[in-house]
Short mmCIF file of C-alpha atoms and ligand atoms in Angstrom, two decimals:
data_model
loop_
_atom_site.label_atom_id
_atom_site.label_comp_id
_atom_site.label_asym_id
_atom_site.label_seq_id
_atom_site.Cartn_x
_atom_site.Cartn_y
_atom_site.Cartn_z
CA MET Z 89 -0.37 -0.09 -0.03
CA ALA Z 90 2.75 2.48 1.11
CA ASP Z 91 4.53 1.52 -2.03
CA LYS Z 92 1.63 2.59 -4.19
CA ILE Z 93 1.77 6.14 -2.65
CA GLU Z 94 5.49 6.33 -3.06
CA ALA Z 95 5.12 5.40 -6.55
CA TYR Z 96 2.28 8.26 -6.98
CA VAL Z 97 5.14 10.68 -5.42
CA GLU Z 98 7.72 9.43 -8.09
CA ALA Z 99 5.27 9.46 -11.04
CA ASN Z 100 4.13 13.13 -10.24
CA LYS Z 101 7.17 14.79 -8.64
CA GLU Z 102 8.05 16.76 -11.88
CA ARG Z 103 4.67 18.37 -11.48
CA PHE Z 104 4.92 18.74 -7.90
CA ILE Z 105 8.18 20.86 -8.56
CA GLU Z 106 6.50 23.02 -11.33
CA GLU Z 107 3.84 23.69 -9.05
CA LEU Z 108 6.30 24.77 -6.08
CA LYS Z 109 7.98 26.98 -8.58
CA GLU Z 110 4.57 28.77 -9.43
CA LEU Z 111 4.19 29.21 -5.71
CA MET Z 112 7.84 30.71 -5.45
CA ARG Z 113 6.82 33.33 -8.11
CA ILE Z 114 4.69 35.10 -5.72
CA PRO Z 115 6.79 37.26 -4.02
CA SER Z 116 5.13 37.18 -0.59
CA VAL Z 117 7.57 39.35 1.28
CA SER Z 118 5.76 40.00 4.60
CA ALA Z 119 8.06 42.83 5.98
CA GLN Z 120 7.53 45.12 3.21
CA ARG Z 121 4.04 47.06 2.95
CA GLU Z 122 4.70 47.39 -0.98
CA HIS Z 123 4.36 43.22 -1.01
CA ASP Z 124 1.06 43.29 0.78
CA SER Z 125 -1.18 42.51 -2.47
CA ASP Z 126 1.51 39.76 -3.32
CA THR Z 127 1.17 38.08 0.18
CA GLN Z 128 -2.79 38.15 -0.20
CA ALA Z 129 -2.28 36.49 -3.65
CA CYS Z 130 0.02 33.90 -2.20
CA ALA Z 131 -2.71 33.04 0.41
CA GLU Z 132 -5.28 32.93 -2.26
CA TRP Z 133 -3.04 30.67 -4.39
CA LEU Z 134 -2.89 28.21 -1.73
CA VAL Z 135 -6.57 28.23 -0.88
CA ALA Z 136 -7.43 27.48 -4.61
CA HIS Z 137 -4.82 24.78 -4.51
CA PHE Z 138 -6.11 22.97 -1.39
CA GLN Z 139 -9.62 23.20 -3.00
CA ALA Z 140 -8.68 21.69 -6.14
CA LEU Z 141 -7.27 18.80 -3.89
CA GLY Z 142 -10.40 18.31 -2.41
CA LEU Z 143 -9.72 20.02 0.88
CA GLU Z 144 -12.03 22.57 2.72
CA ALA Z 145 -10.12 25.50 2.61
CA ARG Z 146 -10.39 29.35 3.48
CA LEU Z 147 -8.64 32.44 4.67
CA VAL Z 148 -8.91 33.40 8.18
CA ASP Z 149 -8.57 37.08 9.23
CA LYS Z 150 -7.02 37.69 12.68
CA GLY Z 151 -5.75 41.10 11.62
CA GLY Z 152 -2.34 41.19 10.13
CA LYS Z 153 -1.70 38.83 7.21
CA PRO Z 154 -4.22 36.13 6.52
CA ILE Z 155 -3.99 32.53 7.67
CA VAL Z 156 -4.63 29.79 5.14
CA ARG Z 157 -6.59 26.90 6.90
CA ALA Z 158 -7.46 23.84 5.00
CA GLN Z 159 -8.91 20.73 6.39
CA ALA Z 160 -9.70 17.28 5.30
CA LYS Z 161 -11.24 14.38 7.31
CA GLY Z 162 -9.74 10.98 8.00
CA LYS Z 163 -10.37 7.33 8.42
CA SER Z 164 -9.48 7.54 11.96
CA SER Z 165 -10.50 10.25 14.55
CA ARG Z 166 -6.95 11.23 15.04
CA ARG Z 167 -6.09 14.73 14.00
CA VAL Z 168 -2.85 16.55 13.20
CA VAL Z 169 -2.23 20.08 12.45
CA ILE Z 170 0.50 21.07 9.85
CA TYR Z 171 1.99 24.43 10.21
CA GLY Z 172 4.02 26.28 7.83
CA HIS Z 173 4.58 29.82 6.69
CA TYR Z 174 3.97 31.32 2.94
CA ASP Z 175 5.59 34.59 3.58
CA VAL Z 176 9.28 35.09 2.80
CA GLN Z 177 12.18 37.42 3.47
CA PRO Z 178 12.98 40.26 1.67
CA GLU Z 179 15.38 39.66 -1.60
CA ASP Z 180 18.09 41.76 -0.06
CA PRO Z 181 20.85 42.01 -1.04
CA ALA Z 182 19.25 42.13 -4.73
CA ASP Z 183 22.42 42.24 -6.69
CA GLN Z 184 23.88 39.23 -5.25
CA TRP Z 185 21.45 36.66 -6.70
CA LYS Z 186 23.01 34.59 -9.58
CA THR Z 187 19.33 34.18 -10.95
CA PRO Z 188 16.44 36.42 -9.73
CA PRO Z 189 14.85 35.62 -6.48
CA PHE Z 190 11.36 35.12 -7.81
CA GLU Z 191 12.26 33.47 -10.76
CA PRO Z 192 12.78 29.87 -9.43
CA THR Z 193 15.79 28.11 -11.27
CA ILE Z 194 16.99 24.46 -11.08
CA ARG Z 195 20.66 23.88 -11.27
CA ASP Z 196 22.16 20.44 -10.50
CA GLY Z 197 19.09 19.23 -8.69
CA ILE Z 198 18.81 22.21 -6.48
CA LEU Z 199 15.86 24.76 -6.55
CA TYR Z 200 17.09 28.40 -6.18
CA GLY Z 201 14.92 31.12 -5.17
CA ARG Z 202 13.43 33.11 -2.29
CA GLY Z 203 11.12 30.99 -0.25
CA SER Z 204 12.69 27.62 -1.82
CA THR Z 205 13.52 26.24 1.65
CA ASP Z 206 12.15 28.78 4.02
CA ASP Z 207 9.31 27.89 3.90
CA LYS Z 208 7.22 27.31 0.68
CA GLY Z 209 9.31 24.16 -0.34
CA GLN Z 210 9.22 22.61 3.18
CA SER Z 211 5.67 23.08 3.72
CA PHE Z 212 4.84 22.18 0.20
CA ALA Z 213 6.23 18.67 0.86
CA HIS Z 214 3.17 18.07 3.32
CA ILE Z 215 0.64 19.59 0.89
CA LYS Z 216 1.87 17.02 -1.65
CA ALA Z 217 1.91 14.11 0.84
CA VAL Z 218 -1.70 14.90 1.38
CA GLU Z 219 -2.44 14.80 -2.21
CA SER Z 220 -0.62 11.62 -2.74
CA LEU Z 221 -2.62 9.82 -0.07
CA LEU Z 222 -5.87 11.38 -1.10
CA LYS Z 223 -5.32 10.31 -4.65
CA THR Z 224 -4.15 6.84 -4.04
CA GLU Z 225 -6.34 5.93 -1.17
CA GLY Z 226 -9.29 8.12 -1.58
CA GLU Z 227 -9.33 9.31 1.89
CA LEU Z 228 -6.63 10.35 4.40
CA PRO Z 229 -5.37 8.17 7.27
CA CYS Z 230 -5.89 10.81 9.81
CA GLU Z 231 -7.74 14.14 9.89
CA VAL Z 232 -5.50 16.98 8.63
CA ILE Z 233 -5.79 20.72 9.41
CA PHE Z 234 -3.12 22.94 7.50
CA LEU Z 235 -2.42 26.42 9.07
CA LEU Z 236 -0.19 28.46 7.00
CA GLU Z 237 0.71 31.91 8.18
CA GLY Z 238 1.81 34.86 6.29
CA GLU Z 239 3.83 36.82 9.04
CA GLU Z 240 6.31 34.48 10.65
CA GLU Z 241 9.19 36.29 9.16
CA CYS Z 242 7.80 39.75 10.43
CA GLY Z 243 6.79 38.98 13.95
CA GLY Z 244 2.99 39.00 13.39
CA GLU Z 245 0.54 37.41 15.88
CA ALA Z 246 -2.59 36.58 13.88
CA LEU Z 247 -1.77 32.87 14.06
CA SER Z 248 -1.16 33.05 17.87
CA ARG Z 249 -4.39 34.71 18.17
CA TYR Z 250 -6.42 32.23 16.19
CA VAL Z 251 -4.64 29.30 17.92
CA ARG Z 252 -5.69 30.94 21.39
CA GLU Z 253 -9.30 31.38 20.02
CA ALA Z 254 -9.84 28.03 18.28
CA ARG Z 255 -7.94 25.73 20.54
CA GLU Z 256 -10.93 23.69 21.64
CA GLU Z 257 -12.06 23.26 17.91
CA LEU Z 258 -8.26 22.34 16.90
CA LYS Z 259 -7.47 20.06 19.64
CA PRO Z 260 -4.86 18.03 17.61
CA ASP Z 261 -3.16 14.69 18.52
CA ALA Z 262 0.19 16.35 17.08
CA VAL Z 263 1.50 19.14 15.21
CA ILE Z 264 3.66 18.77 12.41
CA ILE Z 265 6.00 21.36 11.10
CA SER Z 266 8.88 21.60 8.37
CA ASP Z 267 10.48 24.77 8.82
CA SER Z 268 14.09 23.86 10.24
CA THR Z 269 16.82 21.61 9.23
CA MET Z 270 18.21 18.24 8.79
CA TYR Z 271 21.65 17.36 10.39
CA ASP Z 272 23.24 17.17 6.95
CA GLU Z 273 22.05 16.25 3.43
CA ASN Z 274 21.74 12.60 4.07
CA THR Z 275 20.72 12.67 7.75
CA PRO Z 276 17.28 13.59 8.50
CA ALA Z 277 16.61 14.90 11.88
CA ILE Z 278 14.05 15.72 14.57
CA THR Z 279 14.36 19.15 16.12
CA TYR Z 280 13.66 19.05 19.80
CA GLY Z 281 14.76 22.43 20.65
CA LEU Z 282 14.33 25.93 19.11
CA ARG Z 283 15.89 29.14 20.62
CA GLY Z 284 13.79 31.91 21.68
CA ILE Z 285 14.38 35.57 20.27
CA LEU Z 286 14.09 39.23 21.23
CA THR Z 287 14.47 41.98 18.55
CA SER Z 288 14.83 45.71 19.23
CA GLU Z 289 16.62 48.60 17.73
CA PHE Z 290 18.67 51.00 20.01
CA THR Z 291 19.24 54.44 18.73
CA VAL Z 292 21.82 57.05 20.44
CA LYS Z 293 21.08 60.64 19.73
CA GLY Z 294 23.32 63.68 19.92
CA PRO Z 295 23.07 67.08 18.25
CA ASP Z 296 20.04 68.02 16.52
CA GLN Z 297 21.76 67.54 13.16
CA ASP Z 298 25.24 66.25 11.79
CA VAL Z 299 27.93 68.93 12.89
CA HIS Z 300 31.53 69.74 11.69
CA SER Z 301 33.81 67.44 13.56
CA GLY Z 302 36.34 69.94 13.57
CA ALA Z 303 34.18 72.55 15.17
CA TYR Z 304 32.46 70.07 17.65
CA GLY Z 305 34.48 66.99 17.73
CA GLY Z 306 36.07 66.24 21.05
CA ALA Z 307 33.76 68.70 22.67
CA ILE Z 308 30.47 66.85 22.59
CA ALA Z 309 29.73 63.16 22.90
CA ASN Z 310 29.62 61.51 19.33
CA PRO Z 311 26.70 59.27 19.02
CA ALA Z 312 28.07 56.51 16.89
CA MET Z 313 31.15 56.09 19.35
CA VAL Z 314 28.77 56.08 22.25
CA LEU Z 315 26.74 53.32 20.46
CA ALA Z 316 29.84 51.56 19.99
CA GLN Z 317 30.70 51.67 23.67
CA ILE Z 318 27.26 50.70 25.03
CA LEU Z 319 27.35 47.38 22.68
CA SER Z 320 30.64 46.68 23.84
CA ALA Z 321 29.33 46.84 27.36
CA CYS Z 322 26.78 44.12 26.56
CA VAL Z 323 29.04 41.38 25.12
CA ASP Z 324 32.64 40.53 25.70
CA PRO Z 325 34.83 39.60 22.70
CA ASP Z 326 34.00 36.05 23.08
CA GLY Z 327 30.22 36.54 22.92
CA LYS Z 328 29.51 36.25 26.59
CA ILE Z 329 26.69 38.49 27.34
CA LEU Z 330 27.63 40.97 30.27
CA VAL Z 331 24.08 41.86 31.15
CA PRO Z 332 23.80 41.30 35.03
CA HIS Z 333 21.59 38.23 35.82
CA PHE Z 334 21.46 37.49 32.08
CA TYR Z 335 22.45 33.67 32.56
CA ASP Z 336 20.47 32.94 35.81
CA ASP Z 337 17.99 30.66 34.34
CA VAL Z 338 19.97 29.09 31.41
CA ALA Z 339 19.61 25.44 32.10
CA PRO Z 340 22.95 23.43 32.19
CA LEU Z 341 23.28 20.98 29.67
CA GLU Z 342 22.35 17.45 30.61
CA LYS Z 343 24.62 14.49 30.39
CA TRP Z 344 22.87 12.69 27.43
CA GLU Z 345 22.65 15.90 25.56
CA SER Z 346 26.27 16.73 25.67
CA GLU Z 347 26.94 12.88 24.88
CA SER Z 348 24.49 13.28 21.93
CA ILE Z 349 26.10 16.30 20.60
CA GLU Z 350 29.53 14.71 21.02
CA LYS Z 351 28.36 11.58 18.85
CA LEU Z 352 27.23 13.60 15.95
CA GLY Z 353 30.99 14.17 15.32
CA PHE Z 354 30.39 17.93 13.98
CA ASP Z 355 33.12 18.95 11.58
CA ASP Z 356 34.15 22.57 12.43
CA GLN Z 357 36.56 22.49 9.52
CA ALA Z 358 33.89 22.11 6.93
CA PHE Z 359 31.79 24.50 8.88
CA VAL Z 360 34.15 27.54 8.71
CA GLY Z 361 35.26 26.37 5.00
CA GLU Z 362 31.96 26.74 3.70
CA LEU Z 363 31.51 30.13 4.98
CA ASN Z 364 35.11 31.11 4.25
CA VAL Z 365 35.90 32.36 7.70
CA PRO Z 366 39.21 31.70 9.32
CA HIS Z 367 38.13 30.00 12.69
CA PRO Z 368 34.87 29.08 14.52
CA HIS Z 369 34.24 31.66 17.28
CA GLY Z 370 32.08 31.97 20.37
CA GLU Z 371 31.64 31.50 24.05
CA ALA Z 372 34.47 29.74 25.70
CA GLY Z 373 33.97 26.07 27.04
CA HIS Z 374 31.24 25.30 24.62
CA CYS Z 375 31.81 23.49 21.15
CA THR Z 376 30.09 24.94 17.80
CA LEU Z 377 26.73 22.97 18.18
CA GLU Z 378 26.32 23.70 21.87
CA ARG Z 379 26.91 27.50 20.88
CA ILE Z 380 24.19 27.32 18.20
CA TRP Z 381 21.70 25.20 19.74
CA THR Z 382 22.07 25.57 23.68
CA ARG Z 383 23.59 28.95 24.34
CA PRO Z 384 22.22 32.44 24.22
CA THR Z 385 23.48 35.16 22.12
CA PHE Z 386 23.61 39.01 21.60
CA GLU Z 387 23.83 39.77 17.94
CA ILE Z 388 24.05 43.20 16.00
CA ASN Z 389 22.10 42.70 12.77
CA GLY Z 390 22.78 46.18 11.33
CA ILE Z 391 24.30 49.15 12.53
CA PHE Z 392 24.10 52.52 10.94
CA GLY Z 393 24.49 56.54 11.42
CA GLY Z 394 26.68 59.39 10.04
CA TYR Z 395 28.10 59.41 6.99
CA THR Z 396 28.25 56.12 4.79
CA ALA Z 397 28.50 57.11 1.22
CA GLY Z 398 31.95 57.34 -0.78
CA GLY Z 399 35.08 59.30 0.45
CA SER Z 400 35.34 61.02 3.64
CA LYS Z 401 33.02 63.55 5.43
CA THR Z 402 34.25 65.09 8.66
CA ILE Z 403 30.96 65.24 10.87
CA VAL Z 404 29.83 64.29 14.42
CA PRO Z 405 26.65 62.39 13.37
CA ALA Z 406 23.34 63.32 14.89
CA SER Z 407 22.47 59.92 15.58
CA ALA Z 408 23.53 56.20 15.43
CA THR Z 409 21.24 52.95 15.36
CA ALA Z 410 22.00 49.39 16.04
CA LYS Z 411 19.24 46.58 15.12
CA ILE Z 412 19.69 43.80 17.83
CA SER Z 413 18.66 40.29 18.10
CA ILE Z 414 19.00 38.37 21.28
CA ARG Z 415 18.69 34.45 21.10
CA LEU Z 416 17.28 32.87 24.29
CA VAL Z 417 17.49 29.32 25.45
CA PRO Z 418 15.53 27.34 27.98
CA HIS Z 419 14.35 28.43 30.69
CA GLN Z 420 15.00 32.13 29.87
CA ASP Z 421 11.86 34.28 30.08
CA PRO Z 422 11.89 36.86 27.13
CA GLU Z 423 10.04 39.49 29.34
CA ARG Z 424 12.49 39.26 32.29
CA ILE Z 425 15.47 39.37 29.74
CA ARG Z 426 14.07 42.28 28.16
CA ASP Z 427 13.95 44.10 31.35
CA LEU Z 428 17.29 43.25 32.36
CA ILE Z 429 18.78 44.60 29.18
CA VAL Z 430 16.98 47.77 29.23
CA GLU Z 431 18.14 48.22 32.88
CA HIS Z 432 21.77 47.57 31.91
CA LEU Z 433 21.56 49.84 28.76
CA ARG Z 434 20.03 52.65 30.85
CA SER Z 435 22.92 51.98 33.30
CA VAL Z 436 26.05 52.03 30.90
CA CYS Z 437 24.65 54.82 28.61
CA PRO Z 438 26.49 58.29 29.36
CA ASP Z 439 24.17 61.35 30.22
CA THR Z 440 25.73 63.06 27.50
CA VAL Z 441 23.34 61.67 24.87
CA ARG Z 442 19.89 60.42 24.75
CA LEU Z 443 19.22 56.65 24.32
CA GLU Z 444 15.92 55.35 22.58
CA ILE Z 445 15.13 51.83 22.74
CA ALA Z 446 12.37 50.63 20.55
CA ASP Z 447 9.67 48.26 21.74
CA PHE Z 448 11.02 44.45 21.80
CA ALA Z 449 9.46 41.62 19.87
CA THR Z 450 9.80 38.53 22.06
CA SER Z 451 9.39 34.70 21.19
CA PRO Z 452 10.17 32.06 23.98
CA PRO Z 453 12.37 29.13 23.43
CA VAL Z 454 10.91 25.52 23.30
CA LEU Z 455 12.30 22.28 24.36
CA PHE Z 456 10.73 18.77 23.96
CA ASP Z 457 10.76 15.34 25.56
CA VAL Z 458 12.68 13.29 23.02
CA ASN Z 459 11.21 10.31 24.70
CA ASP Z 460 7.65 11.14 23.47
CA PRO Z 461 6.04 8.29 21.68
CA THR Z 462 5.12 10.48 18.75
CA PHE Z 463 8.79 11.22 18.16
CA GLN Z 464 9.18 7.31 17.56
CA ALA Z 465 6.80 7.48 14.70
CA ALA Z 466 8.22 10.39 13.36
CA GLN Z 467 11.60 8.74 13.37
CA GLU Z 468 10.30 5.67 11.58
CA ALA Z 469 8.62 7.88 8.99
CA LEU Z 470 11.90 9.78 8.43
CA ARG Z 471 13.80 6.49 8.23
CA ARG Z 472 11.47 5.17 5.54
CA GLY Z 473 11.31 8.44 3.42
CA PHE Z 474 14.99 9.22 3.40
CA GLY Z 475 16.38 5.70 3.72
CA SER Z 476 18.84 6.60 6.59
CA ASP Z 477 18.36 6.92 10.10
CA PRO Z 478 17.21 10.23 11.66
CA VAL Z 479 19.01 11.91 14.79
CA PHE Z 480 17.88 14.26 17.40
CA ILE Z 481 18.87 17.94 16.92
CA ARG Z 482 18.31 21.36 18.20
CA CYS Z 483 18.17 24.34 15.95
CA GLY Z 484 19.51 27.86 16.65
CA GLY Z 485 16.50 29.60 14.76
CA SER Z 486 13.19 30.42 16.12
CA ILE Z 487 9.64 29.73 15.09
CA PRO Z 488 7.70 32.32 17.35
CA VAL Z 489 4.17 30.34 17.18
CA VAL Z 490 5.61 27.15 18.37
CA SER Z 491 5.48 28.15 21.87
CA THR Z 492 1.97 28.99 21.50
CA PHE Z 493 1.19 25.51 20.19
CA VAL Z 494 2.91 23.98 23.21
CA GLU Z 495 0.99 26.18 25.56
CA GLN Z 496 -2.58 26.22 23.98
CA LEU Z 497 -2.71 22.71 22.32
CA GLY Z 498 -0.80 20.59 24.94
CA CYS Z 499 0.19 17.95 22.23
CA PRO Z 500 3.60 16.74 20.76
CA VAL Z 501 5.17 19.13 18.11
CA ILE Z 502 7.09 17.30 15.79
CA LEU Z 503 9.74 19.62 13.97
CA MET Z 504 11.03 17.48 10.98
CA GLY Z 505 13.12 20.00 9.14
CA LEU Z 506 14.14 19.28 5.29
CA GLY Z 507 16.21 22.17 4.89
CA LEU Z 508 20.01 22.80 5.55
CA ASP Z 509 21.90 25.76 7.45
CA SER Z 510 23.75 25.93 4.25
CA ASP Z 511 20.59 26.32 2.06
CA ALA Z 512 21.20 30.28 2.41
CA PRO Z 513 17.69 30.81 4.21
CA HIS Z 514 17.27 34.83 4.45
CA GLY Z 515 20.33 35.41 2.03
CA PRO Z 516 21.22 35.70 -1.64
CA ASN Z 517 20.73 32.54 -3.62
CA GLU Z 518 18.45 30.56 -1.12
CA HIS Z 519 17.90 27.04 -2.44
CA PHE Z 520 16.47 23.79 -1.48
CA SER Z 521 17.39 20.13 -2.70
CA LEU Z 522 14.65 18.66 -4.88
CA GLU Z 523 16.05 15.18 -3.30
CA SER Z 524 15.05 16.39 0.11
CA PHE Z 525 11.73 17.87 -0.98
CA ILE Z 526 10.70 14.38 -2.51
CA ARG Z 527 12.09 12.15 0.36
CA GLY Z 528 10.29 14.84 2.77
CA THR Z 529 7.24 14.36 0.91
CA LYS Z 530 7.57 10.39 1.52
CA ALA Z 531 8.34 10.73 4.93
CA SER Z 532 5.28 12.84 5.48
CA VAL Z 533 3.12 10.17 3.87
CA HIS Z 534 4.64 7.71 6.17
CA LEU Z 535 3.95 9.77 9.25
CA LEU Z 536 0.38 10.65 8.53
CA ARG Z 537 -0.40 6.89 8.19
CA THR Z 538 1.09 5.97 11.44
CA ILE Z 539 0.84 8.97 13.81
N1 LIG R 285 12.52 28.86 9.55
C1 LIG R 285 13.09 29.80 10.32
C2 LIG R 285 13.73 29.49 11.60
C3 LIG R 285 14.81 28.16 11.80
C4 LIG R 285 15.88 28.45 11.03
C5 LIG R 285 14.51 27.42 12.70
C6 LIG R 285 16.82 27.57 10.98
C7 LIG R 285 15.60 26.36 12.68
C8 LIG R 285 16.56 26.29 11.75
C9 LIG R 285 12.19 30.99 10.52
O1 LIG R 285 11.55 31.12 9.26
C10 LIG R 285 12.99 32.15 10.96
O2 LIG R 285 13.52 32.65 10.26
N2 LIG R 285 12.68 32.73 12.19
C11 LIG R 285 13.24 34.13 12.49
C12 LIG R 285 12.34 34.39 13.55
C13 LIG R 285 12.30 35.92 13.77
C14 LIG R 285 12.00 36.91 12.59
C15 LIG R 285 11.16 36.38 14.89
C16 LIG R 285 14.51 33.82 13.17
O3 LIG R 285 14.78 32.69 13.57
O4 LIG R 285 15.30 34.59 12.93
MN1 LIG R 286 10.78 29.55 8.30
MN1 LIG R 287 12.96 32.52 7.97
#
């Protein structure tokens, strides 16, 4: 029986890929207002696609971008929610793409384009799994509700609101998500932990306008210098965060976990080689995987102020700004950490400037029990879909709505990532392995049959 469905996937994979390319041509960039109509069009494309497959599908409006909800009953009374996001990151930096971001292109079995891995390609695998089950068996083995949101990449809260309101009606036995990574291209993985995140913007303001650095430099504080000093007071050169009490609630790594990380035998040389950086770098006393998966970070995502065009211009800038993200790990509480950071910033900022701190967007970390029986079903499904043994990993990224699923639905959440960190999500030339797409589709078929 399962072979018949796998055969359907094989026989139809070229069409699946063409359909995914069509979905990727819609530039559903959630962070940019000028793409609002594209985001809407993308949601409508998905609803029509689901309806053509025979699902009951509609848009749900909870403020912000529409949620795509699609549902099909199953043979058993078990029910799964499949989550994904149809919004994508901006194409930036536009001039570094080898082929245009919204003209999906295949080179050597790899699909290039914005959203290929994050998250159109990964979530489309589940849509095609549902199609394959419906077309070969006429009915799904369990009930499926897709919830695809359009504002994962921009910190929207529509889906969280919906899940809180509809928790009784949803009540799934499991949530399935493909929006993370495999361990490597031949090793599928179940992600049992995600970091949380805080994002904000700090602006240091000095004189009302840029002023001559010969006339004023040295006699008033320079906002760009002060910003650099404030940021240096937040993190030491190794990446250790200097905010008092920041690490109070960070759980030490359990023995099984350090052993499991050790056993994965992560290759630091390959890791830096791919990125063309000289050495790994990070908090002392932790290996690379521990740093990415289990330790908090304080990052500057962008920093600007004063004169940034060609040549020199001798000014003291009126202001300087840094865009910041702070990754959190279990059991750090985002609100408490935000308060600690604000207090620290105020205490280290001199009174010669004004410091403006933008509102923080927050999302808590999540950690699952790997002994959950549903994880065994997922392991077996991945083994069958990929033809190799899956491993348990954590991921350093964040998917804000997952903590709402945990809190509101109280069921296991299976993160079966199909991407790779090296797929360049959020960067130029984002890509996704078509082999992973097809194997992931098969794994999803197996999971829906056994869950
Ligand atoms: N799919 C990623 C999150 C991710 C990446 C999980 C790699 C595991 C491994 C998601 O789309 C994402 O980019 N999330 C943002 C959230 C932020 C915008 C609030 C992130 O992690 O930066
Ligand atoms: Mn994503
Ligand atoms: Mn993303």
